[in-house]
Amino acid sequence: MIYFDNAATTRAKPPEVAEAVARAIGSFGGVGRGVHEASIDAGMAVYDARDKVARLLGAPSAARVSFAANATMALNIAIAGLLPDGGRAVTTAASHNSVLRPLHKARDERGCTVGVAPVGPDGSLDLAAYGRLLEGGADLVAATHASNLTGDVYDVARMAALAHEAGALFVLDAAQTAGALPLDMGALGADVVCFTGHKGLYGPQGTGGLAVAEGVDVPPLLEGGSGTHSFDERHPRFMPEALEAGTLNAHGLAGLAAGVAYLERTGVDDVAARLRALTGRFEAGAAAMPGVRVLGGHGGIDRCAIVAVDVAGADSALVADRLSSDFGICTRAGAHCAPLMHRALGTEERGAVRFSFSSFTTEGEIDEGLAALEAVARAVR
């Protein structure tokens, strides 16, 4: 089996990730739920994860990193907390449903308005239209750093600057870029960065969270046990506990810390360079094939480790099934939770086949994937 579905979940992890989870499963108690050794060990592991994530994302401190189950939960927390009733939000057509659906919920249930900046058929974001949507002011911009469909990386520093000029906070969906590209939230101007652990951070599923800039107050979405201030009627409002009701996934966060430690040792710049080379090799090969249309890739300031293709107008599920059953190639077919991108690219009816890579992908696997894609494209034409 050759695994090209890393944009969904990285399958190959550094060995130390599994080792860290195994140690944690056998020794941890509840974080902040006692003063005994098992609880303290869990708390120290969670702090280590906070500290490593804060350094990786350029967060002000470990205390400004709150953990959640994934980027979806983090985005829901940020959008629900920062967009007021009747407020004005702006996003882009590149956004994942983890952004679009919470915004639509706010529109339908809380009287908010939502403006969507369009994306062209080449995957490019219309920055001029984005700027026009911000005229007259806004409360919140929630936007993706990179399309999870095409891999286009957008100029979010410019987008954040325009958002701030309009009086809006800027929430960045970094699900596809955290760990895969250098990311400094201060330099980018992001007020909140939402991330997930199971993709480019090489952590377990069920880990993720949000890094919050100083001075930005995100109200709790959930209320419950915090391990502190138990006699208060409402959940604590101080970070990071404000956004962490209930018992944390300390076992998973120990694995996340190990995944981020791998990135620290390897260097995110080196990881990004390797991913760029692998992606470029696959993109060049796919673009040269008759009947294969590479989607996007020319509309951003960079490309993360994703290449999505439309194969001879065939249904994407059929192509992905052929790749899997005949060649053992694992891809992702369908809509990828990115409906507006598919409409912009003209693939709404048949979807697309997405190939996505990790730093553990080899050049040999890239070449085998290209040979399989060529064979399938020839068969379905």
CSV table of C-alpha atoms in Angstrom, one decimal, residues 160-349:
chain,number,residue,atom,x,y,z
A,160,ALA,CA,-5.0,39.8,8.2
A,161,ALA,CA,-3.7,43.3,7.7
A,162,LEU,CA,-6.9,44.2,5.7
A,163,ALA,CA,-9.0,42.6,8.4
A,164,HIS,CA,-7.4,44.6,11.1
A,165,GLU,CA,-7.9,47.8,9.1
A,166,ALA,CA,-11.6,47.0,9.0
A,167,GLY,CA,-11.7,46.4,12.8
A,168,ALA,CA,-12.0,42.6,12.5
A,169,LEU,CA,-10.2,39.9,14.3
A,170,PHE,CA,-8.5,37.3,12.1
A,171,VAL,CA,-8.9,33.6,12.7
A,172,LEU,CA,-6.6,31.4,10.7
A,173,ASP,CA,-7.4,27.8,9.8
A,174,ALA,CA,-4.0,26.2,9.8
A,175,ALA,CA,-5.2,22.6,9.5
A,176,GLN,CA,-3.1,21.9,6.4
A,177,THR,CA,-0.1,24.1,7.1
A,178,ALA,CA,0.8,23.7,10.8
A,179,GLY,CA,4.0,21.6,10.7
A,180,ALA,CA,4.1,21.6,6.9
A,181,LEU,CA,5.1,25.2,6.5
A,182,PRO,CA,6.9,27.7,8.7
A,183,LEU,CA,4.2,29.6,10.6
A,184,ASP,CA,4.5,32.5,13.0
A,185,MET,CA,1.2,33.9,14.1
A,186,GLY,CA,2.7,37.2,15.2
A,187,ALA,CA,4.4,37.8,11.9
A,188,LEU,CA,1.2,36.8,10.0
A,189,GLY,CA,-1.0,39.0,12.2
A,190,ALA,CA,-3.3,36.2,13.2
A,191,ASP,CA,-5.3,36.7,16.3
A,192,VAL,CA,-6.2,33.0,16.6
A,193,VAL,CA,-4.6,30.0,14.9
A,194,CYS,CA,-6.6,26.8,14.8
A,195,PHE,CA,-4.6,23.6,14.3
A,196,THR,CA,-5.0,19.9,14.3
A,197,GLY,CA,-2.6,17.3,15.6
A,198,HIS,CA,-3.2,14.4,13.3
A,199,LYS,CA,-1.9,15.9,10.0
A,200,GLY,CA,1.3,17.9,9.7
A,201,LEU,CA,2.1,17.7,13.4
A,202,TYR,CA,2.4,13.9,13.2
A,203,GLY,CA,0.3,13.5,16.4
A,204,PRO,CA,-2.6,11.2,17.2
A,205,GLN,CA,-6.2,11.8,16.2
A,206,GLY,CA,-8.2,13.6,18.8
A,207,THR,CA,-5.6,16.3,19.3
A,208,GLY,CA,-5.7,19.9,18.2
A,209,GLY,CA,-6.5,23.3,19.5
A,210,LEU,CA,-6.1,27.1,19.2
A,211,ALA,CA,-3.3,29.5,19.8
A,212,VAL,CA,-4.6,32.9,20.9
A,213,ALA,CA,-2.8,36.2,20.8
A,214,GLU,CA,-2.4,38.4,23.9
A,215,GLY,CA,-5.3,40.7,24.4
A,216,VAL,CA,-7.8,38.5,22.6
A,217,ASP,CA,-10.5,37.1,24.9
A,218,VAL,CA,-12.3,34.0,23.5
A,219,PRO,CA,-15.3,33.1,25.7
A,220,PRO,CA,-15.7,29.4,26.5
A,221,LEU,CA,-17.9,27.4,24.2
A,222,LEU,CA,-18.2,24.6,26.7
A,223,GLU,CA,-18.6,24.8,30.5
A,224,GLY,CA,-17.9,22.1,33.0
A,225,GLY,CA,-15.1,20.7,35.1
A,226,SER,CA,-11.8,22.6,35.1
A,227,GLY,CA,-9.9,21.2,38.1
A,228,THR,CA,-9.8,24.7,39.5
A,229,HIS,CA,-12.3,27.3,40.9
A,230,SER,CA,-14.8,24.6,41.5
A,231,PHE,CA,-17.1,26.8,43.5
A,232,ASP,CA,-17.5,29.4,40.7
A,233,GLU,CA,-20.9,29.1,39.0
A,234,ARG,CA,-19.4,29.6,35.5
A,235,HIS,CA,-16.4,28.2,33.8
A,236,PRO,CA,-13.1,30.1,34.4
A,237,ARG,CA,-12.3,32.8,31.9
A,238,PHE,CA,-8.5,32.7,32.1
A,239,MET,CA,-6.3,30.9,29.5
A,240,PRO,CA,-5.8,28.1,28.8
A,241,GLU,CA,-8.4,26.6,31.0
A,242,ALA,CA,-11.1,28.8,29.6
A,243,LEU,CA,-11.4,26.8,26.5
A,244,GLU,CA,-10.8,23.3,28.0
A,245,ALA,CA,-13.8,22.1,29.8
A,246,GLY,CA,-13.5,18.5,31.0
A,247,THR,CA,-10.6,16.1,31.1
A,248,LEU,CA,-8.0,16.7,28.5
A,249,ASN,CA,-6.7,13.9,26.2
A,250,ALA,CA,-3.4,13.8,27.9
A,251,HIS,CA,-2.5,10.4,26.3
A,252,GLY,CA,-2.9,11.9,22.8
A,253,LEU,CA,-1.2,15.2,23.8
A,254,ALA,CA,1.9,13.2,24.9
A,255,GLY,CA,2.0,11.9,21.4
A,256,LEU,CA,1.4,15.3,19.9
A,257,ALA,CA,4.4,16.6,21.9
A,258,ALA,CA,6.5,13.8,20.4
A,259,GLY,CA,5.3,14.7,16.9
A,260,VAL,CA,6.2,18.3,17.3
A,261,ALA,CA,9.6,17.4,18.8
A,262,TYR,CA,10.3,15.4,15.6
A,263,LEU,CA,9.5,18.6,13.7
A,264,GLU,CA,11.8,20.6,15.9
A,265,ARG,CA,14.7,18.2,15.4
A,266,THR,CA,14.1,17.9,11.6
A,267,GLY,CA,13.3,21.6,11.1
A,268,VAL,CA,10.1,22.8,9.6
A,269,ASP,CA,12.0,24.6,6.9
A,270,ASP,CA,13.6,21.3,5.9
A,271,VAL,CA,10.2,19.5,6.0
A,272,ALA,CA,8.7,22.2,3.9
A,273,ALA,CA,11.5,21.9,1.3
A,274,ARG,CA,11.1,18.2,1.1
A,275,LEU,CA,7.3,18.4,0.7
A,276,ARG,CA,7.7,21.1,-1.9
A,277,ALA,CA,10.1,18.8,-3.9
A,278,LEU,CA,7.8,15.8,-3.7
A,279,THR,CA,4.7,17.8,-4.6
A,280,GLY,CA,6.4,19.5,-7.5
A,281,ARG,CA,7.6,16.1,-8.8
A,282,PHE,CA,4.1,14.7,-8.7
A,283,GLU,CA,2.4,17.8,-10.1
A,284,ALA,CA,4.8,18.0,-13.1
A,285,GLY,CA,4.2,14.3,-13.9
A,286,ALA,CA,0.4,14.5,-13.6
A,287,ALA,CA,0.1,17.7,-15.6
A,288,ALA,CA,1.9,16.1,-18.5
A,289,MET,CA,-0.6,13.2,-18.7
A,290,PRO,CA,-3.4,13.3,-21.4
A,291,GLY,CA,-6.8,13.6,-19.8
A,292,VAL,CA,-5.5,14.7,-16.4
A,293,ARG,CA,-6.2,18.2,-15.2
A,294,VAL,CA,-4.3,19.4,-12.1
A,295,LEU,CA,-6.6,21.6,-10.1
A,296,GLY,CA,-5.2,24.9,-8.7
A,297,GLY,CA,-1.6,25.2,-7.9
A,298,HIS,CA,-1.2,28.6,-9.6
A,299,GLY,CA,-3.4,30.8,-7.4
A,300,GLY,CA,-1.5,31.2,-4.2
A,301,ILE,CA,1.9,32.3,-2.9
A,302,ASP,CA,3.0,28.7,-2.4
A,303,ARG,CA,1.6,25.2,-2.5
A,304,CYS,CA,1.4,22.7,0.4
A,305,ALA,CA,1.8,19.0,-0.1
A,306,ILE,CA,-1.5,18.4,-2.1
A,307,VAL,CA,-2.2,17.7,-5.7
A,308,ALA,CA,-5.8,17.3,-6.7
A,309,VAL,CA,-6.7,16.0,-10.2
A,310,ASP,CA,-9.8,15.7,-12.5
A,311,VAL,CA,-9.2,12.6,-14.6
A,312,ALA,CA,-10.9,12.7,-18.0
A,313,GLY,CA,-14.1,14.0,-16.5
A,314,ALA,CA,-14.7,10.7,-14.7
A,315,ASP,CA,-16.3,10.4,-11.3
A,316,SER,CA,-13.6,10.8,-8.7
A,317,ALA,CA,-14.8,7.9,-6.7
A,318,LEU,CA,-14.3,5.6,-9.7
A,319,VAL,CA,-10.8,6.8,-10.2
A,320,ALA,CA,-9.9,6.5,-6.5
A,321,ASP,CA,-11.3,3.0,-6.4
A,322,ARG,CA,-9.3,1.9,-9.4
A,323,LEU,CA,-6.1,3.4,-7.8
A,324,SER,CA,-6.8,1.5,-4.6
A,325,SER,CA,-8.0,-1.8,-5.9
A,326,ASP,CA,-5.6,-2.2,-8.9
A,327,PHE,CA,-2.5,-0.4,-7.5
A,328,GLY,CA,-2.8,-0.1,-3.8
A,329,ILE,CA,-2.7,3.7,-4.0
A,330,CYS,CA,-4.6,5.4,-1.2
A,331,THR,CA,-6.2,8.8,-2.1
A,332,ARG,CA,-9.2,10.9,-1.2
A,333,ALA,CA,-12.1,11.3,-3.6
A,334,GLY,CA,-15.2,13.4,-3.5
A,335,ALA,CA,-15.9,16.9,-2.2
A,336,HIS,CA,-13.3,17.1,0.6
A,337,CYS,CA,-15.7,19.3,2.7
A,338,ALA,CA,-14.9,22.2,0.4
A,339,PRO,CA,-18.1,22.8,-1.6
A,340,LEU,CA,-17.4,26.4,-2.7
A,341,MET,CA,-13.9,25.4,-4.1
A,342,HIS,CA,-15.5,22.6,-6.2
A,343,ARG,CA,-18.0,25.1,-7.6
A,344,ALA,CA,-15.2,27.5,-8.5
A,345,LEU,CA,-13.1,24.7,-10.1
A,346,GLY,CA,-16.0,23.2,-12.0
A,347,THR,CA,-15.8,19.8,-10.3
A,348,GLU,CA,-19.0,20.0,-8.2
A,349,GLU,CA,-20.7,17.1,-9.9
